[in-house]
mmCIF file of C-alpha atoms in Angstrom:
data_model
loop_
_atom_site.group_PDB
_atom_site.id
_atom_site.type_symbol
_atom_site.label_atom_id
_atom_site.label_comp_id
_atom_site.label_asym_id
_atom_site.label_seq_id
_atom_site.Cartn_x
_atom_site.Cartn_y
_atom_site.Cartn_z
ATOM 1 C CA TYR A 1 37.432 -1.728 -10.987
ATOM 2 C CA GLU A 2 40.954 -3.113 -11.105
ATOM 3 C CA LEU A 3 39.640 -6.609 -11.797
ATOM 4 C CA GLY A 4 37.691 -5.154 -14.714
ATOM 5 C CA GLY A 5 40.732 -3.421 -16.117
ATOM 6 C CA PHE A 6 39.413 0.059 -15.330
ATOM 7 C CA THR A 7 40.817 2.969 -13.390
ATOM 8 C CA CYS A 8 39.677 3.369 -9.778
ATOM 9 C CA SER A 9 38.740 7.012 -10.282
ATOM 10 C CA PHE A 10 36.399 8.942 -12.587
ATOM 11 C CA ASN A 11 38.698 11.961 -12.539
ATOM 12 C CA SER A 12 41.576 10.855 -14.752
ATOM 13 C CA GLY A 13 42.735 8.363 -17.342
ATOM 14 C CA ARG A 14 40.409 6.108 -19.332
ATOM 15 C CA CYS A 15 37.515 6.214 -16.883
ATOM 16 C CA CYS A 16 34.691 5.090 -19.204
ATOM 17 C CA ARG A 17 33.587 1.488 -18.856
ATOM 18 C CA TYR A 18 32.507 1.266 -22.500
ATOM 19 C CA CYS A 19 35.286 2.956 -24.477
ATOM 20 C CA LEU A 20 38.954 3.976 -24.292
ATOM 21 C CA ILE A 21 38.479 7.738 -24.239
ATOM 22 C CA TYR A 22 40.583 9.831 -21.860
ATOM 23 C CA HIS A 23 38.918 11.929 -19.169
ATOM 24 C CA LYS A 24 40.328 15.157 -20.624
ATOM 25 C CA ASP A 25 38.743 14.403 -24.031
ATOM 26 C CA MET A 26 35.241 13.496 -22.806
ATOM 27 C CA LYS A 27 33.758 16.975 -23.053
ATOM 28 C CA HIS A 28 34.844 17.361 -26.688
ATOM 29 C CA VAL A 29 33.317 14.162 -28.152
ATOM 30 C CA TYR A 30 29.609 14.033 -29.046
ATOM 31 C CA ARG A 31 29.303 10.882 -31.192
ATOM 32 C CA GLU A 32 30.080 7.305 -30.222
ATOM 33 C CA SER A 33 31.440 6.590 -33.694
ATOM 34 C CA ASP A 34 34.353 8.958 -32.990
ATOM 35 C CA ILE A 35 35.789 6.852 -30.167
ATOM 36 C CA LEU A 36 37.298 3.393 -29.738
ATOM 37 C CA ILE A 37 34.979 0.890 -28.014
ATOM 38 C CA ARG A 38 36.374 -1.528 -25.445
ATOM 39 C CA THR A 39 36.640 -5.126 -26.664
ATOM 40 C CA THR A 40 37.465 -8.492 -25.131
ATOM 41 C CA ALA A 41 40.982 -8.227 -26.528
ATOM 42 C CA SER A 42 41.591 -4.772 -25.054
ATOM 43 C CA HIS A 43 40.104 -5.917 -21.751
ATOM 44 C CA ASP A 44 42.468 -8.904 -21.561
ATOM 45 C CA PHE A 45 45.394 -6.638 -22.430
ATOM 46 C CA HIS A 46 44.638 -4.265 -19.564
ATOM 47 C CA VAL A 47 43.969 -7.060 -17.087
ATOM 48 C CA LYS A 48 47.476 -8.406 -17.703
ATOM 49 C CA HIS A 49 48.946 -5.047 -16.717
ATOM 50 C CA ILE A 50 46.992 -4.553 -13.504
ATOM 51 C CA LYS A 51 49.063 -3.619 -10.480
ATOM 52 C CA ASN A 52 47.790 -4.221 -6.974
ATOM 53 C CA VAL A 53 48.304 -0.805 -5.414
ATOM 54 C CA PRO A 54 46.830 -0.220 -1.935
ATOM 55 C CA ASN A 55 44.017 2.295 -2.184
ATOM 56 C CA GLU A 56 42.700 4.063 0.895
ATOM 57 C CA LYS A 57 38.969 4.723 0.681
ATOM 58 C CA SER A 58 37.611 7.752 2.461
ATOM 59 C CA ILE A 59 34.356 7.412 4.381
ATOM 60 C CA LEU A 60 31.806 9.824 2.964
ATOM 61 C CA ARG A 61 29.149 11.310 5.170
ATOM 62 C CA ASN A 62 25.482 10.881 4.342
ATOM 63 C CA ARG A 63 24.143 14.119 2.957
ATOM 64 C CA PRO A 64 20.748 15.455 4.065
ATOM 65 C CA SER A 65 17.812 15.262 1.683
ATOM 66 C CA THR A 66 16.840 18.905 2.238
ATOM 67 C CA PHE A 67 18.407 21.773 0.295
ATOM 68 C CA LYS A 68 20.695 24.073 2.228
ATOM 69 C CA GLU A 69 22.137 27.389 1.168
ATOM 70 C CA THR A 70 25.570 25.817 0.836
ATOM 71 C CA ASP A 71 24.158 23.127 -1.474
ATOM 72 C CA ILE A 72 22.756 25.799 -3.773
ATOM 73 C CA HIS A 73 26.026 27.742 -3.848
ATOM 74 C CA ASP A 74 27.973 24.543 -4.501
ATOM 75 C CA LYS A 75 25.474 23.479 -7.210
ATOM 76 C CA ARG A 76 24.918 20.201 -5.426
ATOM 77 C CA VAL A 77 21.756 18.087 -5.175
ATOM 78 C CA PRO A 78 21.601 16.342 -1.773
ATOM 79 C CA GLY A 79 19.771 13.097 -1.152
ATOM 80 C CA LYS A 80 19.835 9.409 -1.947
ATOM 81 C CA VAL A 81 19.677 7.931 -5.437
ATOM 82 C CA MET A 82 15.935 7.301 -5.363
ATOM 83 C CA GLU A 83 15.256 10.796 -4.006
ATOM 84 C CA LYS A 84 17.230 12.381 -6.843
ATOM 85 C CA TYR A 85 15.460 10.096 -9.303
ATOM 86 C CA CYS A 86 12.022 11.234 -8.105
ATOM 87 C CA LEU A 87 13.156 14.865 -8.079
ATOM 88 C CA PHE A 88 14.203 14.617 -11.710
ATOM 89 C CA LEU A 89 10.871 13.105 -12.768
ATOM 90 C CA ASN A 90 8.755 15.645 -10.882
ATOM 91 C CA LEU A 91 10.861 18.751 -11.404
ATOM 92 C CA SER A 92 8.492 20.198 -14.009
ATOM 93 C CA PHE A 93 5.571 19.964 -11.546
ATOM 94 C CA ILE A 94 7.570 21.488 -8.698
ATOM 95 C CA LEU A 95 8.765 24.450 -10.782
ATOM 96 C CA ILE A 96 5.642 24.845 -12.907
ATOM 97 C CA ASP A 97 5.128 28.474 -11.825
ATOM 98 C CA ILE A 98 8.621 29.632 -12.786
ATOM 99 C CA VAL A 99 9.476 27.405 -15.759
ATOM 100 C CA ASP A 100 9.073 30.321 -18.169
ATOM 101 C CA ARG A 101 11.709 32.292 -16.263
ATOM 102 C CA ILE A 102 14.373 29.553 -16.292
ATOM 103 C CA PRO A 103 16.771 30.348 -19.189
ATOM 104 C CA CYS A 104 18.099 26.814 -19.736
ATOM 105 C CA TRP A 105 14.909 24.872 -19.107
ATOM 106 C CA PHE A 106 15.104 23.464 -22.647
ATOM 107 C CA LEU A 107 18.101 21.382 -21.498
ATOM 108 C CA TYR A 108 15.918 19.640 -18.927
ATOM 109 C CA GLU A 109 13.228 19.020 -21.550
ATOM 110 C CA LEU A 110 15.858 17.588 -23.882
ATOM 111 C CA LEU A 111 17.136 15.301 -21.137
ATOM 112 C CA ARG A 112 13.577 14.190 -20.373
ATOM 113 C CA GLN A 113 13.134 13.178 -24.004
ATOM 114 C CA ILE A 114 16.289 11.089 -23.708
ATOM 115 C CA TRP A 115 15.014 9.580 -20.469
ATOM 116 C CA ASP A 116 11.606 8.741 -21.980
ATOM 117 C CA ILE A 117 13.303 6.643 -24.662
ATOM 118 C CA LEU A 118 15.890 5.035 -22.395
ATOM 119 C CA TYR A 119 13.365 4.011 -19.745
ATOM 120 C CA SER A 120 10.433 3.077 -21.948
ATOM 121 C CA ASP A 121 9.174 -0.483 -21.505
ATOM 122 C CA TYR A 122 9.317 -1.443 -25.174
ATOM 123 C CA PRO A 123 11.518 0.954 -27.185
ATOM 124 C CA ARG A 124 11.458 0.585 -30.945
ATOM 125 C CA LYS A 125 14.641 0.202 -32.957
ATOM 126 C CA SER A 126 13.635 3.234 -35.012
ATOM 127 C CA TRP A 127 13.871 5.343 -31.849
ATOM 128 C CA LEU A 128 17.582 4.649 -31.443
ATOM 129 C CA VAL A 129 18.507 7.024 -34.265
ATOM 130 C CA THR A 130 16.452 9.746 -32.593
ATOM 131 C CA LEU A 131 18.018 8.892 -29.248
ATOM 132 C CA GLU A 132 21.525 9.247 -30.647
ATOM 133 C CA ALA A 133 20.657 12.627 -32.189
ATOM 134 C CA LEU A 134 19.099 13.879 -28.934
ATOM 135 C CA ILE A 135 22.151 12.819 -26.940
ATOM 136 C CA GLN A 136 24.497 14.550 -29.364
ATOM 137 C CA GLU A 137 22.443 17.753 -29.171
ATOM 138 C CA PHE A 138 22.254 17.594 -25.375
ATOM 139 C CA LEU A 139 26.008 17.106 -24.953
ATOM 140 C CA GLN A 140 26.859 19.906 -27.368
ATOM 141 C CA LEU A 141 24.467 22.361 -25.707
ATOM 142 C CA SER A 142 25.589 21.371 -22.214
ATOM 143 C CA GLN A 143 29.233 21.863 -23.108
ATOM 144 C CA THR A 144 28.466 25.226 -24.722
ATOM 145 C CA ILE A 145 26.326 26.583 -21.877
ATOM 146 C CA PHE A 146 28.000 24.889 -18.893
ATOM 147 C CA PRO A 147 31.577 24.105 -19.970
ATOM 148 C CA GLU A 148 32.781 23.756 -16.377
ATOM 149 C CA GLN A 149 29.995 21.398 -15.259
ATOM 150 C CA PHE A 150 30.862 18.402 -17.430
ATOM 151 C CA ILE A 151 31.036 15.075 -15.559
ATOM 152 C CA PRO A 152 31.904 11.556 -16.806
ATOM 153 C CA LYS A 153 28.259 10.474 -16.530
ATOM 154 C CA CYS A 154 27.468 12.902 -19.349
ATOM 155 C CA HIS A 155 29.923 11.022 -21.538
ATOM 156 C CA PHE A 156 28.289 7.692 -20.637
ATOM 157 C CA LEU A 157 25.208 8.862 -22.552
ATOM 158 C CA LEU A 158 27.166 8.387 -25.780
ATOM 159 C CA HIS A 159 26.899 4.631 -25.330
ATOM 160 C CA ALA A 160 23.205 4.601 -24.397
ATOM 161 C CA ALA A 161 21.822 3.900 -27.881
ATOM 162 C CA ARG A 162 24.183 0.983 -28.524
ATOM 163 C CA ASN A 163 23.619 -0.483 -25.053
ATOM 164 C CA THR A 164 19.844 -0.236 -25.459
ATOM 165 C CA ALA A 165 20.033 -2.102 -28.764
ATOM 166 C CA LYS A 166 22.344 -4.711 -27.268
ATOM 167 C CA TYR A 167 20.996 -5.205 -23.735
ATOM 168 C CA ASP A 168 17.360 -4.023 -23.929
ATOM 169 C CA PRO A 169 15.969 -0.893 -22.204
ATOM 170 C CA SER A 170 17.871 0.760 -19.377
ATOM 171 C CA LYS A 171 14.807 0.265 -17.194
ATOM 172 C CA ARG A 172 15.655 -3.442 -17.036
ATOM 173 C CA GLN A 173 19.245 -2.705 -16.034
ATOM 174 C CA MET A 174 18.517 -0.343 -13.131
ATOM 175 C CA ASN A 175 20.312 -0.975 -9.835
ATOM 176 C CA LEU A 176 18.026 1.011 -7.526
ATOM 177 C CA ARG A 177 17.111 -2.185 -5.675
ATOM 178 C CA TYR A 178 20.796 -2.820 -4.987
ATOM 179 C CA GLU A 179 21.221 0.788 -3.852
ATOM 180 C CA SER A 180 18.369 0.305 -1.388
ATOM 181 C CA LYS A 181 19.930 -2.855 0.008
ATOM 182 C CA HIS A 182 23.317 -1.159 0.247
ATOM 183 C CA HIS A 183 21.710 1.667 2.242
ATOM 184 C CA LEU A 184 20.423 -0.904 4.750
ATOM 185 C CA PHE A 185 23.898 -2.411 5.106
ATOM 186 C CA LYS A 186 25.397 1.042 5.731
ATOM 187 C CA LYS A 187 22.837 1.726 8.476
ATOM 188 C CA ILE A 188 23.645 -1.589 10.179
ATOM 189 C CA ALA A 189 27.395 -0.920 10.009
ATOM 190 C CA ASN A 190 27.036 2.588 11.447
ATOM 191 C CA ARG A 191 24.780 1.464 14.284
ATOM 192 C CA CYS A 192 27.007 -1.440 15.283
ATOM 193 C CA ASN A 193 30.125 0.734 15.213
ATOM 194 C CA ASN A 194 32.146 -2.456 14.769
ATOM 195 C CA TYR A 195 34.228 -2.818 11.616
ATOM 196 C CA ILE A 196 36.004 -6.052 12.570
ATOM 197 C CA ASN A 197 34.793 -8.775 10.192
ATOM 198 C CA LEU A 198 32.056 -6.462 8.925
ATOM 199 C CA PRO A 199 30.545 -8.963 6.415
ATOM 200 C CA CYS A 200 29.889 -11.409 9.263
ATOM 201 C CA THR A 201 28.290 -8.702 11.419
ATOM 202 C CA ILE A 202 26.019 -7.487 8.618
ATOM 203 C CA SER A 203 24.971 -10.988 7.526
ATOM 204 C CA LYS A 204 23.960 -11.913 11.094
ATOM 205 C CA HIS A 205 21.865 -8.778 11.520
ATOM 206 C CA VAL A 206 20.150 -9.305 8.161
ATOM 207 C CA GLN A 207 19.306 -12.915 9.026
ATOM 208 C CA LEU A 208 17.778 -11.810 12.333
ATOM 209 C CA ARG A 209 15.436 -9.312 10.670
#
């Protein structure tokens, strides 16, 4: 992140990789045209002011893929990236018997419409206007209904329409394969219990597979 000119945390400062918005202002902006987009010039400016500050990284435990009572109280979805991805896609089938009794189910349906456009194989340019309108509506409703649940990833949706037009569909930019490989590396590191020259240890184990 420091090499890219970004902050090392999503909890403060200008934590968006696409624009220069502050973390405290994210929940109040619903249109990309209202914010300043990062440019090559601004990137070079920030790179020149980077300071190499030692940053201690905490080791996070792997969370179980099953729901516990504490997860529900904490409003947390356990599991790996792919497990959460499949849960999102199949949520309507899992909860089909109680969908009518869920007050904010329309938010999920709105997010699914956004997903259908973002991850379609061949999105049309005419869909981008609809996508931008859906994102604006979703962010406004989310902030109104769940003002305390806003996270930076919600703000990242603001840039989805422009990124789709510029870099093709999000489906072609997915990093789930890299997440899967990273999971393998974590398993090897934990089993070896040896963190001296870890890249060498992991590379040898991968070559022996």
